[in-house]
mmCIF file of C-alpha atoms in Angstrom:
data_model
loop_
_atom_site.group_PDB
_atom_site.id
_atom_site.type_symbol
_atom_site.label_atom_id
_atom_site.label_comp_id
_atom_site.label_asym_id
_atom_site.label_seq_id
_atom_site.Cartn_x
_atom_site.Cartn_y
_atom_site.Cartn_z
ATOM 1 C CA MET A 1 -4.969 -153.100 210.859
ATOM 2 C CA SER A 2 -6.190 -150.812 213.585
ATOM 3 C CA ASP A 3 -4.647 -147.419 214.321
ATOM 4 C CA ALA A 4 -3.499 -148.637 217.735
ATOM 5 C CA THR A 5 -1.662 -151.566 216.178
ATOM 6 C CA ALA A 6 -0.076 -149.348 213.529
ATOM 7 C CA ARG A 7 1.181 -146.962 216.216
ATOM 8 C CA ALA A 8 2.518 -149.909 218.218
ATOM 9 C CA ILE A 9 4.627 -151.322 215.370
ATOM 10 C CA ALA A 10 5.741 -147.993 213.873
ATOM 11 C CA PRO A 11 9.532 -147.609 213.739
ATOM 12 C CA PRO A 12 11.014 -145.423 216.431
ATOM 13 C CA ARG A 13 11.899 -141.877 215.528
ATOM 14 C CA ARG A 14 15.527 -141.284 214.817
ATOM 15 C CA ARG A 15 16.809 -138.826 217.330
ATOM 16 C CA SER A 16 19.233 -136.248 216.112
ATOM 17 C CA GLY A 17 20.841 -133.199 217.559
ATOM 18 C CA PRO A 18 24.192 -131.734 218.512
ATOM 19 C CA LEU A 19 24.423 -133.658 221.778
ATOM 20 C CA ARG A 20 23.720 -136.969 220.077
ATOM 21 C CA TRP A 21 26.258 -136.181 217.362
ATOM 22 C CA LEU A 22 28.902 -135.318 219.973
ATOM 23 C CA ARG A 23 28.192 -138.477 221.942
ATOM 24 C CA ARG A 24 28.306 -140.682 218.853
ATOM 25 C CA ASN A 25 31.381 -139.151 217.161
ATOM 26 C CA LEU A 26 33.545 -137.738 219.949
ATOM 27 C CA PHE A 27 32.614 -139.431 223.221
ATOM 28 C CA SER A 28 31.387 -142.878 222.182
ATOM 29 C CA SER A 29 33.995 -144.750 224.267
ATOM 30 C CA PRO A 30 36.603 -143.999 226.945
ATOM 31 C CA LEU A 31 39.347 -144.016 224.300
ATOM 32 C CA ASP A 32 37.445 -141.628 222.029
ATOM 33 C CA THR A 33 36.793 -139.353 225.005
ATOM 34 C CA ALA A 34 40.483 -139.302 225.942
ATOM 35 C CA LEU A 35 41.521 -138.550 222.341
ATOM 36 C CA THR A 36 38.928 -135.798 222.053
ATOM 37 C CA LEU A 37 40.062 -134.145 225.274
ATOM 38 C CA ALA A 38 43.711 -134.411 224.213
ATOM 39 C CA ALA A 39 42.905 -132.805 220.854
ATOM 40 C CA LEU A 40 40.983 -129.985 222.511
ATOM 41 C CA TYR A 41 43.863 -129.377 224.907
ATOM 42 C CA GLY A 42 46.291 -129.258 221.973
ATOM 43 C CA LEU A 43 44.109 -126.707 220.210
ATOM 44 C CA TYR A 44 43.936 -124.678 223.413
ATOM 45 C CA LEU A 45 47.734 -124.572 223.560
ATOM 46 C CA THR A 46 48.376 -123.766 219.883
ATOM 47 C CA LEU A 47 45.387 -121.928 218.447
ATOM 48 C CA PRO A 48 45.295 -118.779 220.643
ATOM 49 C CA PRO A 49 49.030 -118.014 220.216
ATOM 50 C CA LEU A 50 48.724 -118.634 216.473
ATOM 51 C CA VAL A 51 45.788 -116.246 216.132
ATOM 52 C CA GLN A 52 47.630 -113.704 218.289
ATOM 53 C CA TRP A 53 50.728 -113.919 216.085
ATOM 54 C CA ALA A 54 49.016 -114.091 212.683
ATOM 55 C CA PHE A 55 46.209 -111.552 213.142
ATOM 56 C CA ILE A 56 46.077 -109.577 216.377
ATOM 57 C CA ASP A 57 49.752 -108.592 216.734
ATOM 58 C CA ALA A 58 50.520 -108.706 213.009
ATOM 59 C CA ASP A 59 51.772 -105.771 210.957
ATOM 60 C CA TRP A 60 49.812 -105.308 207.749
ATOM 61 C CA VAL A 61 50.767 -101.887 206.396
ATOM 62 C CA GLY A 62 54.203 -100.579 205.582
ATOM 63 C CA THR A 63 57.046 -100.556 203.080
ATOM 64 C CA SER A 64 60.066 -101.864 205.024
ATOM 65 C CA ARG A 65 60.981 -103.987 208.015
ATOM 66 C CA ALA A 66 61.067 -100.816 210.104
ATOM 67 C CA ASP A 67 57.266 -100.937 210.006
ATOM 68 C CA CYS A 68 57.222 -104.365 211.701
ATOM 69 C CA THR A 69 57.449 -103.446 215.371
ATOM 70 C CA SER A 70 54.526 -105.240 217.043
ATOM 71 C CA GLY A 71 56.265 -108.589 217.482
ATOM 72 C CA GLY A 72 53.658 -110.523 215.486
ATOM 73 C CA ALA A 73 53.671 -111.650 211.884
ATOM 74 C CA CYS A 74 55.175 -109.186 209.416
ATOM 75 C CA TRP A 75 52.817 -109.414 206.459
ATOM 76 C CA VAL A 76 54.464 -106.268 205.133
ATOM 77 C CA PHE A 77 57.144 -108.614 203.775
ATOM 78 C CA ILE A 78 54.525 -110.465 201.717
ATOM 79 C CA ALA A 79 52.858 -107.248 200.547
ATOM 80 C CA THR A 80 56.079 -105.672 199.296
ATOM 81 C CA ARG A 81 57.157 -108.883 197.524
ATOM 82 C CA LEU A 82 53.734 -109.995 196.298
ATOM 83 C CA GLU A 83 54.301 -108.999 192.683
ATOM 84 C CA GLN A 84 57.531 -110.995 192.549
ATOM 85 C CA PHE A 85 55.919 -113.997 194.242
ATOM 86 C CA LEU A 86 53.152 -114.053 191.637
ATOM 87 C CA TYR A 87 55.034 -113.201 188.434
ATOM 88 C CA GLY A 88 58.696 -113.830 189.169
ATOM 89 C CA PHE A 89 60.828 -111.487 187.076
ATOM 90 C CA TYR A 90 58.162 -110.928 184.429
ATOM 91 C CA PRO A 91 58.212 -107.229 183.376
ATOM 92 C CA ALA A 92 55.631 -105.205 185.278
ATOM 93 C CA ALA A 93 54.389 -103.520 182.094
ATOM 94 C CA GLU A 94 53.597 -106.911 180.537
ATOM 95 C CA GLN A 95 51.970 -108.627 183.505
ATOM 96 C CA TRP A 96 48.527 -107.956 182.057
ATOM 97 C CA ARG A 97 49.305 -110.686 179.530
ATOM 98 C CA VAL A 98 49.678 -113.244 182.310
ATOM 99 C CA ASN A 99 46.434 -112.106 183.917
ATOM 100 C CA LEU A 100 44.624 -112.299 180.577
ATOM 101 C CA GLY A 101 46.015 -115.745 179.802
ATOM 102 C CA PHE A 102 44.952 -117.322 183.080
ATOM 103 C CA GLY A 103 41.692 -115.363 183.052
ATOM 104 C CA LEU A 104 40.806 -116.945 179.709
ATOM 105 C CA LEU A 105 41.567 -120.374 181.136
ATOM 106 C CA VAL A 106 39.319 -119.808 184.139
ATOM 107 C CA ALA A 107 36.531 -118.524 181.878
ATOM 108 C CA VAL A 108 36.694 -121.566 179.606
ATOM 109 C CA LEU A 109 36.771 -123.982 182.544
ATOM 110 C CA ALA A 110 33.780 -122.221 184.077
ATOM 111 C CA ALA A 111 31.935 -122.467 180.757
ATOM 112 C CA LEU A 112 32.716 -126.182 180.572
ATOM 113 C CA SER A 113 30.967 -126.682 183.893
ATOM 114 C CA TRP A 114 27.819 -124.968 182.560
ATOM 115 C CA ARG A 115 25.492 -127.720 181.458
ATOM 116 C CA GLY A 116 23.538 -125.649 178.966
ATOM 117 C CA LEU A 117 26.527 -125.018 176.674
ATOM 118 C CA ARG A 118 27.976 -127.250 173.972
ATOM 119 C CA ARG A 119 30.969 -128.451 175.891
ATOM 120 C CA ARG A 120 32.529 -130.470 173.065
ATOM 121 C CA TRP A 121 33.397 -127.332 171.133
ATOM 122 C CA LEU A 122 34.695 -125.654 174.254
ATOM 123 C CA ALA A 123 36.817 -128.695 175.140
ATOM 124 C CA ALA A 124 38.262 -128.750 171.613
ATOM 125 C CA ALA A 125 39.026 -125.032 171.823
ATOM 126 C CA LEU A 126 40.663 -125.520 175.220
ATOM 127 C CA LEU A 127 42.896 -128.394 174.087
ATOM 128 C CA LEU A 128 43.783 -127.123 170.620
ATOM 129 C CA GLY A 129 43.430 -123.357 170.685
ATOM 130 C CA TYR A 130 44.269 -122.262 174.206
ATOM 131 C CA PRO A 131 47.914 -123.523 174.221
ATOM 132 C CA VAL A 132 48.638 -121.365 171.156
ATOM 133 C CA VAL A 133 46.948 -118.318 172.675
ATOM 134 C CA ALA A 134 48.706 -118.812 176.007
ATOM 135 C CA TYR A 135 52.109 -119.173 174.336
ATOM 136 C CA LEU A 136 51.612 -115.978 172.316
ATOM 137 C CA LEU A 137 50.516 -114.088 175.424
ATOM 138 C CA PHE A 138 53.195 -115.330 177.786
ATOM 139 C CA TYR A 139 56.182 -115.467 175.431
ATOM 140 C CA GLY A 140 55.180 -112.857 172.854
ATOM 141 C CA GLY A 141 56.970 -112.271 169.588
ATOM 142 C CA ALA A 142 53.749 -111.833 167.580
ATOM 143 C CA LEU A 143 50.803 -109.430 167.303
ATOM 144 C CA GLY A 144 53.013 -106.621 168.541
ATOM 145 C CA LEU A 145 53.765 -108.293 171.872
ATOM 146 C CA ALA A 146 57.292 -107.960 173.218
ATOM 147 C CA VAL A 147 59.247 -111.163 173.785
ATOM 148 C CA VAL A 148 59.579 -112.190 177.418
ATOM 149 C CA PRO A 149 62.157 -115.023 177.646
ATOM 150 C CA THR A 150 61.328 -117.940 179.894
ATOM 151 C CA HIS A 151 64.192 -117.236 182.295
ATOM 152 C CA GLN A 152 62.142 -114.230 183.454
ATOM 153 C CA TRP A 153 59.135 -116.406 184.256
ATOM 154 C CA GLY A 154 58.749 -117.357 187.889
ATOM 155 C CA GLY A 155 56.634 -117.421 190.996
ATOM 156 C CA LEU A 156 53.070 -118.663 190.950
ATOM 157 C CA MET A 157 52.906 -118.096 187.198
ATOM 158 C CA LEU A 158 55.673 -120.623 186.529
ATOM 159 C CA THR A 159 54.138 -123.121 188.957
ATOM 160 C CA LEU A 160 50.805 -122.950 187.148
ATOM 161 C CA VAL A 161 52.414 -123.240 183.713
ATOM 162 C CA LEU A 162 54.366 -126.355 184.715
ATOM 163 C CA ALA A 163 51.386 -127.934 186.468
ATOM 164 C CA ILE A 164 48.870 -127.248 183.680
ATOM 165 C CA VAL A 165 51.170 -128.472 180.923
ATOM 166 C CA GLY A 166 52.043 -131.554 182.954
ATOM 167 C CA ILE A 167 48.396 -132.353 183.693
ATOM 168 C CA VAL A 168 47.190 -131.839 180.111
ATOM 169 C CA LEU A 169 49.923 -133.951 178.506
ATOM 170 C CA ALA A 170 50.486 -136.627 181.162
ATOM 171 C CA LEU A 171 46.885 -137.861 181.139
ATOM 172 C CA PRO A 172 46.607 -138.870 177.441
ATOM 173 C CA LEU A 173 50.141 -140.252 177.434
ATOM 174 C CA GLY A 174 49.332 -142.258 180.570
ATOM 175 C CA VAL A 175 46.170 -143.622 178.941
ATOM 176 C CA LEU A 176 48.179 -144.798 175.919
ATOM 177 C CA LEU A 177 50.780 -146.435 178.165
ATOM 178 C CA ALA A 178 48.059 -148.197 180.160
ATOM 179 C CA LEU A 179 46.469 -149.523 176.982
ATOM 180 C CA GLY A 180 49.884 -150.590 175.706
ATOM 181 C CA ARG A 181 50.651 -152.441 178.925
ATOM 182 C CA ARG A 182 47.468 -154.482 178.461
ATOM 183 C CA SER A 183 48.062 -155.002 174.745
ATOM 184 C CA GLU A 184 48.126 -158.495 173.272
ATOM 185 C CA LEU A 185 51.148 -157.575 171.135
ATOM 186 C CA PRO A 186 54.269 -158.683 173.065
ATOM 187 C CA LEU A 187 56.561 -155.975 171.678
ATOM 188 C CA ILE A 188 54.214 -153.099 172.552
ATOM 189 C CA ARG A 189 53.419 -154.576 175.965
ATOM 190 C CA ALA A 190 57.116 -155.074 176.802
ATOM 191 C CA ALA A 191 57.996 -151.532 175.688
ATOM 192 C CA CYS A 192 55.240 -149.971 177.796
ATOM 193 C CA ILE A 193 56.073 -152.082 180.860
ATOM 194 C CA THR A 194 59.748 -151.142 180.553
ATOM 195 C CA TYR A 195 58.936 -147.447 180.225
ATOM 196 C CA ILE A 196 56.578 -147.430 183.206
ATOM 197 C CA GLU A 197 58.833 -149.389 185.538
ATOM 198 C CA VAL A 198 61.977 -147.443 184.630
ATOM 199 C CA TRP A 199 60.381 -144.016 185.099
ATOM 200 C CA ARG A 200 58.637 -145.038 188.310
ATOM 201 C CA GLY A 201 61.932 -146.320 189.685
ATOM 202 C CA VAL A 202 63.801 -142.993 189.627
ATOM 203 C CA PRO A 203 63.086 -139.817 191.647
ATOM 204 C CA LEU A 204 61.816 -136.700 189.903
ATOM 205 C CA ILE A 205 64.908 -134.760 190.995
ATOM 206 C CA THR A 206 67.052 -137.115 188.934
ATOM 207 C CA VAL A 207 64.689 -136.813 185.974
ATOM 208 C CA LEU A 208 64.832 -133.011 186.051
ATOM 209 C CA PHE A 209 68.606 -133.017 186.353
ATOM 210 C CA MET A 210 68.969 -135.415 183.435
ATOM 211 C CA ALA A 211 66.488 -133.420 181.343
ATOM 212 C CA SER A 212 68.462 -130.253 181.992
ATOM 213 C CA VAL A 213 71.946 -131.704 181.439
ATOM 214 C CA MET A 214 71.660 -134.838 179.311
ATOM 215 C CA LEU A 215 68.682 -134.160 177.026
ATOM 216 C CA PRO A 216 70.491 -131.504 174.906
ATOM 217 C CA LEU A 217 73.171 -134.104 174.089
ATOM 218 C CA PHE A 218 70.651 -136.092 172.033
ATOM 219 C CA PHE A 219 69.996 -133.168 169.675
ATOM 220 C CA PRO A 220 72.242 -131.567 167.047
ATOM 221 C CA GLU A 221 74.470 -128.741 168.191
ATOM 222 C CA GLU A 222 72.457 -126.145 166.294
ATOM 223 C CA VAL A 223 69.278 -127.165 168.135
ATOM 224 C CA THR A 224 68.876 -125.443 171.501
ATOM 225 C CA LEU A 225 66.120 -126.510 173.855
ATOM 226 C CA ASP A 226 64.838 -123.986 176.339
ATOM 227 C CA LYS A 227 65.418 -124.899 179.985
ATOM 228 C CA LEU A 228 61.720 -124.576 180.775
ATOM 229 C CA LEU A 229 60.839 -126.842 177.852
ATOM 230 C CA ARG A 230 63.297 -129.458 179.100
ATOM 231 C CA ALA A 231 61.735 -129.332 182.554
ATOM 232 C CA MET A 232 58.264 -129.762 181.044
ATOM 233 C CA ILE A 233 59.392 -132.796 179.050
ATOM 234 C CA GLY A 234 60.868 -134.405 182.154
ATOM 235 C CA ILE A 235 57.773 -133.750 184.273
ATOM 236 C CA VAL A 236 55.377 -135.066 181.607
ATOM 237 C CA MET A 237 57.359 -138.262 180.982
ATOM 238 C CA PHE A 238 57.703 -138.900 184.712
ATOM 239 C CA GLN A 239 54.071 -138.298 185.631
ATOM 240 C CA ALA A 240 52.772 -140.242 182.628
ATOM 241 C CA ALA A 241 54.217 -143.428 184.124
ATOM 242 C CA TYR A 242 52.290 -142.922 187.366
ATOM 243 C CA MET A 243 49.154 -141.958 185.452
ATOM 244 C CA ALA A 244 49.412 -145.146 183.418
ATOM 245 C CA GLU A 245 49.207 -147.297 186.541
ATOM 246 C CA VAL A 246 46.167 -145.381 187.790
ATOM 247 C CA VAL A 247 44.382 -145.856 184.471
ATOM 248 C CA ARG A 248 45.402 -149.520 184.312
ATOM 249 C CA GLY A 249 43.663 -150.063 187.645
ATOM 250 C CA GLY A 250 40.472 -148.650 186.131
ATOM 251 C CA LEU A 251 40.785 -150.870 183.049
ATOM 252 C CA GLN A 252 41.164 -153.954 185.219
ATOM 253 C CA ALA A 253 38.005 -153.025 187.155
ATOM 254 C CA ILE A 254 35.826 -153.152 184.017
ATOM 255 C CA PRO A 255 33.964 -156.505 183.800
ATOM 256 C CA LYS A 256 34.966 -158.786 180.964
ATOM 257 C CA GLY A 257 31.392 -158.735 179.740
ATOM 258 C CA GLN A 258 31.811 -155.109 178.659
ATOM 259 C CA TYR A 259 34.644 -156.086 176.306
ATOM 260 C CA GLU A 260 32.671 -159.041 174.974
ATOM 261 C CA ALA A 261 29.550 -156.937 174.425
ATOM 262 C CA ALA A 262 31.544 -154.354 172.486
ATOM 263 C CA GLU A 263 33.059 -157.088 170.331
ATOM 264 C CA ALA A 264 29.608 -158.573 169.728
ATOM 265 C CA LEU A 265 28.490 -155.203 168.361
ATOM 266 C CA GLY A 266 31.284 -155.381 165.812
ATOM 267 C CA LEU A 267 33.252 -152.458 167.212
ATOM 268 C CA GLY A 268 36.954 -152.202 166.461
ATOM 269 C CA TYR A 269 39.654 -151.914 169.127
ATOM 270 C CA TRP A 270 39.753 -148.130 169.305
ATOM 271 C CA GLN A 271 35.979 -147.889 169.126
ATOM 272 C CA ARG A 272 35.655 -150.357 172.017
ATOM 273 C CA MET A 273 38.147 -148.447 174.097
ATOM 274 C CA GLY A 274 36.967 -144.936 173.240
ATOM 275 C CA LEU A 275 33.222 -145.541 173.453
ATOM 276 C CA ILE A 276 32.756 -148.364 175.964
ATOM 277 C CA VAL A 277 35.752 -149.170 178.164
ATOM 278 C CA LEU A 278 37.718 -145.966 178.765
ATOM 279 C CA PRO A 279 34.752 -143.765 179.808
ATOM 280 C CA GLN A 280 33.865 -146.288 182.522
ATOM 281 C CA ALA A 281 37.489 -146.871 183.557
ATOM 282 C CA LEU A 282 38.328 -143.179 183.862
ATOM 283 C CA ARG A 283 35.171 -142.560 185.881
ATOM 284 C CA LEU A 284 36.190 -145.274 188.323
ATOM 285 C CA VAL A 285 39.662 -143.818 188.938
ATOM 286 C CA ILE A 286 38.801 -140.117 189.221
ATOM 287 C CA PRO A 287 40.211 -139.971 192.799
ATOM 288 C CA GLY A 288 43.472 -141.584 191.691
ATOM 289 C CA ILE A 289 43.816 -139.275 188.693
ATOM 290 C CA VAL A 290 43.224 -136.150 190.772
ATOM 291 C CA ASN A 291 45.626 -137.440 193.422
ATOM 292 C CA THR A 292 48.294 -137.699 190.714
ATOM 293 C CA PHE A 293 47.467 -134.163 189.578
ATOM 294 C CA ILE A 294 47.870 -132.861 193.125
ATOM 295 C CA ALA A 295 51.214 -134.651 193.484
ATOM 296 C CA LEU A 296 52.345 -133.137 190.165
ATOM 297 C CA PHE A 297 51.348 -129.654 191.309
ATOM 298 C CA LYS A 298 53.426 -129.979 194.460
ATOM 299 C CA ASP A 299 56.361 -131.623 192.670
ATOM 300 C CA THR A 300 56.860 -128.497 190.556
ATOM 301 C CA THR A 301 58.856 -127.095 193.493
ATOM 302 C CA LEU A 302 61.721 -129.393 192.469
ATOM 303 C CA VAL A 303 62.513 -127.315 189.365
ATOM 304 C CA LEU A 304 64.563 -125.065 191.646
ATOM 305 C CA ILE A 305 67.490 -127.482 191.295
ATOM 306 C CA ILE A 306 67.801 -126.635 187.582
ATOM 307 C CA GLY A 307 67.599 -122.877 188.112
ATOM 308 C CA LEU A 308 63.868 -122.243 187.640
ATOM 309 C CA PHE A 309 62.274 -120.149 190.372
ATOM 310 C CA ASP A 310 58.729 -121.314 190.937
ATOM 311 C CA LEU A 311 56.548 -120.066 193.788
ATOM 312 C CA LEU A 312 58.518 -121.743 196.571
ATOM 313 C CA GLY A 313 61.842 -120.977 194.898
ATOM 314 C CA ILE A 314 61.085 -117.268 194.539
ATOM 315 C CA VAL A 315 59.926 -117.119 198.168
ATOM 316 C CA GLN A 316 63.145 -118.759 199.358
ATOM 317 C CA GLN A 317 65.190 -116.395 197.224
ATOM 318 C CA ALA A 318 63.530 -113.440 198.958
ATOM 319 C CA PHE A 319 64.886 -114.690 202.300
ATOM 320 C CA ALA A 320 68.404 -113.814 201.120
ATOM 321 C CA ASP A 321 67.543 -110.116 200.916
ATOM 322 C CA PRO A 322 69.424 -108.410 203.808
ATOM 323 C CA ASP A 323 66.499 -106.047 204.284
ATOM 324 C CA TRP A 324 64.168 -108.937 205.153
ATOM 325 C CA LEU A 325 66.290 -111.403 207.085
ATOM 326 C CA GLY A 326 64.382 -113.338 209.711
ATOM 327 C CA TYR A 327 60.943 -113.382 208.083
ATOM 328 C CA SER A 328 61.047 -116.831 206.527
ATOM 329 C CA VAL A 329 58.056 -118.069 208.535
ATOM 330 C CA GLU A 330 55.739 -115.567 206.876
ATOM 331 C CA GLY A 331 57.052 -116.577 203.453
ATOM 332 C CA TYR A 332 56.536 -120.283 204.046
ATOM 333 C CA VAL A 333 53.049 -119.676 205.465
ATOM 334 C CA PHE A 334 52.118 -117.659 202.382
ATOM 335 C CA ALA A 335 53.481 -120.292 199.970
ATOM 336 C CA GLY A 336 51.876 -123.131 201.897
ATOM 337 C CA LEU A 337 48.518 -121.379 201.891
ATOM 338 C CA LEU A 338 48.612 -120.925 198.111
ATOM 339 C CA TYR A 339 49.555 -124.566 197.537
ATOM 340 C CA TRP A 340 46.751 -125.653 199.858
ATOM 341 C CA VAL A 341 44.177 -123.498 198.064
ATOM 342 C CA PHE A 342 44.969 -125.007 194.664
ATOM 343 C CA CYS A 343 45.258 -128.579 195.919
ATOM 344 C CA PHE A 344 42.052 -128.309 197.947
ATOM 345 C CA GLY A 345 40.321 -126.803 194.924
ATOM 346 C CA MET A 346 41.321 -129.770 192.760
ATOM 347 C CA SER A 347 40.093 -132.154 195.440
ATOM 348 C CA ARG A 348 36.702 -130.453 195.680
ATOM 349 C CA TRP A 349 36.415 -130.352 191.890
ATOM 350 C CA SER A 350 37.026 -134.113 191.696
ATOM 351 C CA GLN A 351 34.302 -134.745 194.269
ATOM 352 C CA ARG A 352 31.889 -132.588 192.284
ATOM 353 C CA LEU A 353 32.800 -134.461 189.104
ATOM 354 C CA GLU A 354 32.207 -137.799 190.836
ATOM 355 C CA ARG A 355 28.758 -136.699 191.958
ATOM 356 C CA ARG A 356 27.885 -135.478 188.474
ATOM 357 C CA LEU A 357 28.952 -138.742 186.866
ATOM 358 C CA GLY A 358 27.107 -140.769 189.471
ATOM 359 C CA GLN A 359 30.153 -142.649 190.737
ATOM 360 C CA GLY A 360 29.483 -144.521 193.969
ATOM 361 C CA ARG A 361 25.674 -144.549 193.711
#
C-alpha cells in the first residue's frame, strides 16, 4: 500500500476542545440551549447574593450576637457553639478521648487502603479489637478513665457512633438474611422473608419509638438497657432488612454456572458462598450497599424523637437559646455541609473501590 493511499484511508482526527465540548454537551439542540441559558440565568440570580451573604458580608470573629452587625451570615454563632455541635455535652476535659477514638479509626482505614500492608490482620483488628477500644475510650470506667454516660453524648460524635455501628452490624446481618431468603429450607426461607418484609414495611421513626418504649418490656425488671443501645438495636435491625434486599439482588446476578462449578469442586455450602458466590455478588452491588450506608447516615437524625441529640438535634436545640434567636439558617447550612461531606466521601470511596475491584470493565 502506497503512502498516498494510506493517508487517504486514515481515520479522521478526533477534534477536541472547549468549544466542541460546549457545543456537544450544552448547545447540541434548541432545547438543550434553552435549558442551558435558563440554568445560567438562575445561577446569575442566586449565586452572587449567596456569595455576598455567606462570605463577603459575613461576620467571622466575635463572641456574641452583638458582633454580627454586617447583615450577612453570622458564623460567630457556629464558632461559639462548635464544641457543642461536635461533642454534644461530652465533658471538655475528656474530649481528647473522642478525638483519639476516631483518629484511630481513620488511621486503620487509611492503612487498609495501603496495598503493601497485610490487610487481613488489620481488618480483623478493626472488627474485633476496635469496638472494645472505642467503648473504653468513649464510655470509660477502666484504665483510669472517668465514666461519661451516654446521655452526655451528642452532636457529630453521636451521629458517627450510630452510623458506624449501624453500618458494621447491618451488613453481615443483611448478608445472612439474603442467604436465608434464598435457602432451600422452607422454615428458614419463610422466617427471613417475614423479617425482611415486616421491617421494610414500617418507618424508622416507628422502629425507634418501639425500641425506646417497648423493647425494655421484653427483659426482666432488673435488666436496664441504655437508651443509646436501644436506638442502635432498632437502627441495625431496620437497615439489615434493606441491606438483605441489596445483597439478594447481587446473588441473583451470579450465573448458575458459578454455583454448579463450586459444587463440582466438592465445596460445601458455606465454602461455596464464602469463596465463590458472595465475593462476586458483593462486588456487583457496591453502589447499592453504599447507597444504603448513606441513607443510614442521614437517618440517624431521627433519634431526636427518643431524646438523643445528634448533630442536627444539637443544632436545632441551639436555636432555642435567646441569645442566638434568628440564626437558624447558619445552623442548618453548617449541619447540611457536614452531612454532605460525609455522604460525598462515602460515594467517592465506593467509586474508588469499584475501580480497584475492576467492576464495570
